[in-house]
Each structure stands twice: as C-alpha cells, then as structure tokens.
PDB file of C-alpha atoms in Angstrom:
ATOM      1  CA  MET R   1     -35.550  12.768 -36.409  1.00 56.00           C
ATOM      2  CA  THR R   2     -32.491  10.964 -35.140  1.00 62.00           C
ATOM      3  CA  ARG R   3     -31.067  11.119 -31.671  1.00 73.00           C
ATOM      4  CA  TRP R   4     -27.398  11.754 -31.334  1.00 75.00           C
ATOM      5  CA  LEU R   5     -25.669   9.833 -28.579  1.00 72.00           C
ATOM      6  CA  PRO R   6     -22.074  10.545 -27.641  1.00 74.00           C
ATOM      7  CA  ALA R   7     -19.594   7.769 -28.210  1.00 71.00           C
ATOM      8  CA  PRO R   8     -18.665   5.845 -25.070  1.00 67.00           C
ATOM      9  CA  PRO R   9     -15.194   6.530 -23.697  1.00 63.00           C
ATOM     10  CA  PRO R  10     -12.439   4.123 -24.739  1.00 65.00           C
ATOM     11  CA  ARG R  11     -12.408   0.864 -22.773  1.00 61.00           C
ATOM     12  CA  ASP R  12      -9.224   1.678 -20.870  1.00 58.00           C
ATOM     13  CA  GLU R  13     -10.716   4.948 -19.516  1.00 52.00           C
ATOM     14  CA  GLN R  14     -13.795   3.327 -17.998  1.00 50.00           C
ATOM     15  CA  PRO R  15     -13.574   2.638 -14.267  1.00 53.00           C
ATOM     16  CA  PRO R  16     -13.663  -1.040 -13.324  1.00 55.00           C
ATOM     17  CA  LEU R  17     -17.053  -2.221 -12.152  1.00 51.00           C
ATOM     18  CA  SER R  18     -17.116  -3.727  -8.714  1.00 61.00           C
ATOM     19  CA  ALA R  19     -19.403  -6.639  -7.981  1.00 72.00           C
ATOM     20  CA  LEU R  20     -22.360  -5.343  -5.988  1.00 77.00           C
ATOM     21  CA  GLU R  21     -24.391  -7.919  -4.156  1.00 85.00           C
ATOM     22  CA  ILE R  22     -27.857  -7.240  -2.737  1.00 89.00           C
ATOM     23  CA  THR R  23     -28.064  -8.749   0.735  1.00 89.00           C
ATOM     24  CA  GLU R  24     -30.934  -8.983   3.236  1.00 93.00           C
ATOM     25  CA  THR R  25     -31.108  -9.084   7.022  1.00 93.00           C
ATOM     26  CA  GLU R  26     -33.381  -8.148   9.892  1.00 95.00           C
ATOM     27  CA  CYS R  27     -32.977  -4.730  11.470  1.00 94.00           C
ATOM     28  CA  ARG R  28     -31.234  -5.146  14.817  1.00 93.00           C
ATOM     29  CA  ARG R  29     -33.444  -2.479  16.389  1.00 95.00           C
ATOM     30  CA  CYS R  30     -36.999  -3.103  15.112  1.00 95.00           C
ATOM     31  CA  GLY R  31     -36.797  -6.478  13.297  1.00 93.00           C
ATOM     32  CA  THR R  32     -37.910  -5.218   9.870  1.00 94.00           C
ATOM     33  CA  LEU R  33     -36.524  -7.168   6.898  1.00 96.00           C
ATOM     34  CA  ILE R  34     -34.162  -4.775   5.093  1.00 95.00           C
ATOM     35  CA  ALA R  35     -31.947  -5.058   2.022  1.00 94.00           C
ATOM     36  CA  GLY R  36     -28.554  -3.505   1.446  1.00 91.00           C
ATOM     37  CA  LEU R  37     -25.498  -3.601  -0.769  1.00 87.00           C
ATOM     38  CA  ASN R  38     -22.577  -5.813   0.222  1.00 85.00           C
ATOM     39  CA  GLY R  39     -23.710  -6.100   3.842  1.00 87.00           C
ATOM     40  CA  ARG R  40     -24.295  -2.400   4.476  1.00 90.00           C
ATOM     41  CA  TYR R  41     -27.752  -1.654   5.806  1.00 93.00           C
ATOM     42  CA  ALA R  42     -29.921   1.271   6.859  1.00 94.00           C
ATOM     43  CA  CYS R  43     -33.457   0.765   8.192  1.00 95.00           C
ATOM     44  CA  PRO R  44     -35.982   3.214   6.731  1.00 94.00           C
ATOM     45  CA  LEU R  45     -38.407   2.692   9.623  1.00 94.00           C
ATOM     46  CA  CYS R  46     -36.337   3.245  12.761  1.00 95.00           C
ATOM     47  CA  GLY R  47     -33.141   4.770  11.311  1.00 94.00           C
ATOM     48  CA  TRP R  48     -30.746   2.041  12.455  1.00 94.00           C
ATOM     49  CA  VAL R  49     -27.529   1.825  10.392  1.00 93.00           C
ATOM     50  CA  ASN R  50     -24.957  -0.936  10.740  1.00 91.00           C
ATOM     51  CA  ASP R  51     -21.282  -0.168  11.176  1.00 86.00           C
ATOM     52  CA  HIS R  52     -19.302   0.085   7.934  1.00 77.00           C
ATOM     53  CA  ALA R  53     -16.831  -2.504   9.230  1.00 78.00           C
ATOM     54  CA  ASP R  54     -19.586  -5.181   9.291  1.00 80.00           C
ATOM     55  CA  SER R  55     -19.368  -5.540   5.522  1.00 76.00           C
ATOM     56  CA  ASP R  56     -17.071  -7.908   3.654  1.00 70.00           C
ATOM     57  CA  ALA R  57     -16.101  -5.308   1.051  1.00 72.00           C
ATOM     58  CA  ALA R  58     -13.853  -2.315   1.680  1.00 75.00           C
ATOM     59  CA  LEU R  59     -15.314   1.152   1.243  1.00 73.00           C
ATOM     60  CA  PRO R  60     -14.016   3.136  -1.747  1.00 72.00           C
ATOM     61  CA  THR R  61     -11.694   6.032  -1.036  1.00 79.00           C
ATOM     62  CA  ALA R  62     -12.666   9.635  -1.690  1.00 78.00           C
ATOM     63  CA  GLU R  63     -10.335   9.722  -4.691  1.00 79.00           C
ATOM     64  CA  ASP R  64     -12.291   6.830  -6.257  1.00 78.00           C
ATOM     65  CA  ASP R  65     -15.448   8.985  -6.222  1.00 75.00           C
ATOM     66  CA  SER R  66     -16.096  10.743  -9.521  1.00 74.00           C
ATOM     67  CA  ASP R  67     -17.672  13.700  -7.641  1.00 76.00           C
ATOM     68  CA  HIS R  68     -14.658  14.211  -5.362  1.00 72.00           C
ATOM     69  CA  PRO R  69     -13.821  17.949  -5.217  1.00 74.00           C
ATOM     70  CA  ALA R  70     -10.161  17.375  -6.069  1.00 69.00           C
ATOM     71  CA  LYS R  71     -11.186  16.085  -9.513  1.00 57.00           C
ATOM     72  CA  ARG R  72     -13.247  19.147 -10.311  1.00 56.00           C
ATOM     73  CA  ARG R  73     -11.688  22.316 -11.567  1.00 57.00           C
ATOM     74  CA  ARG R  74     -11.666  24.949  -8.874  1.00 58.00           C
ATOM     75  CA  ARG R  75     -12.748  28.453  -9.640  1.00 63.00           C
ATOM     76  CA  THR R  76     -10.318  31.194  -8.767  1.00 66.00           C
ATOM     77  CA  ARG R  77     -11.628  34.017  -6.654  1.00 70.00           C
ATOM     78  CA  ARG R  78     -11.219  37.511  -7.903  1.00 73.00           C
ATOM     79  CA  PRO R  79     -10.111  40.073  -5.339  1.00 74.00           C
ATOM     80  CA  ARG R  80     -12.807  42.448  -4.201  1.00 76.00           C
ATOM     81  CA  GLY R  81     -12.488  45.942  -5.494  1.00 70.00           C
ATOM     82  CA  ASP R  82     -13.378  48.169  -2.500  1.00 58.00           C
TER      83      ASP R  82
END
C-alpha cells in the first residue's frame, strides 16, 4: 500500500518564513522562568502576559493570517420563506 501525498505548492506561492526565536525570562509577577517567541511571554501559573510592544519583532497583520475571514469564501444567505 502506498500513501499518496499532495505535491507542495510552487515555491513562489509559499509564504516567507519568519525567523522565530525562543526566548526566556522571569515572570514579572511570580518569578517563574518562562519561555516565549520573539520576546512575547505569557505565564501559565499566574496568567501574567507582557505587552506586545515589548518584543523586537512586529506583530503580523490580520491579512497575513491564513485563517483571516476575508480570505475565506463567504456563504450567501438565502432569504427566509415565511
């Protein structure tokens, strides 16, 4: 039995990969050592989250997100027949 795998999309259609860096710091509220991506942190113990502006990297826009509603096809509503 062979497994069929779809062909990858052409190189020019693939989104560019951004460099993600795993960083570590102490939680500012409880002192737990936490890890994050590109300087963005959330503590699983106390719930502290640092401000998005603390990071060196800019946040992606909504249009950069592959799940953004504008990229999906919207269903048309049929009028109700009362």
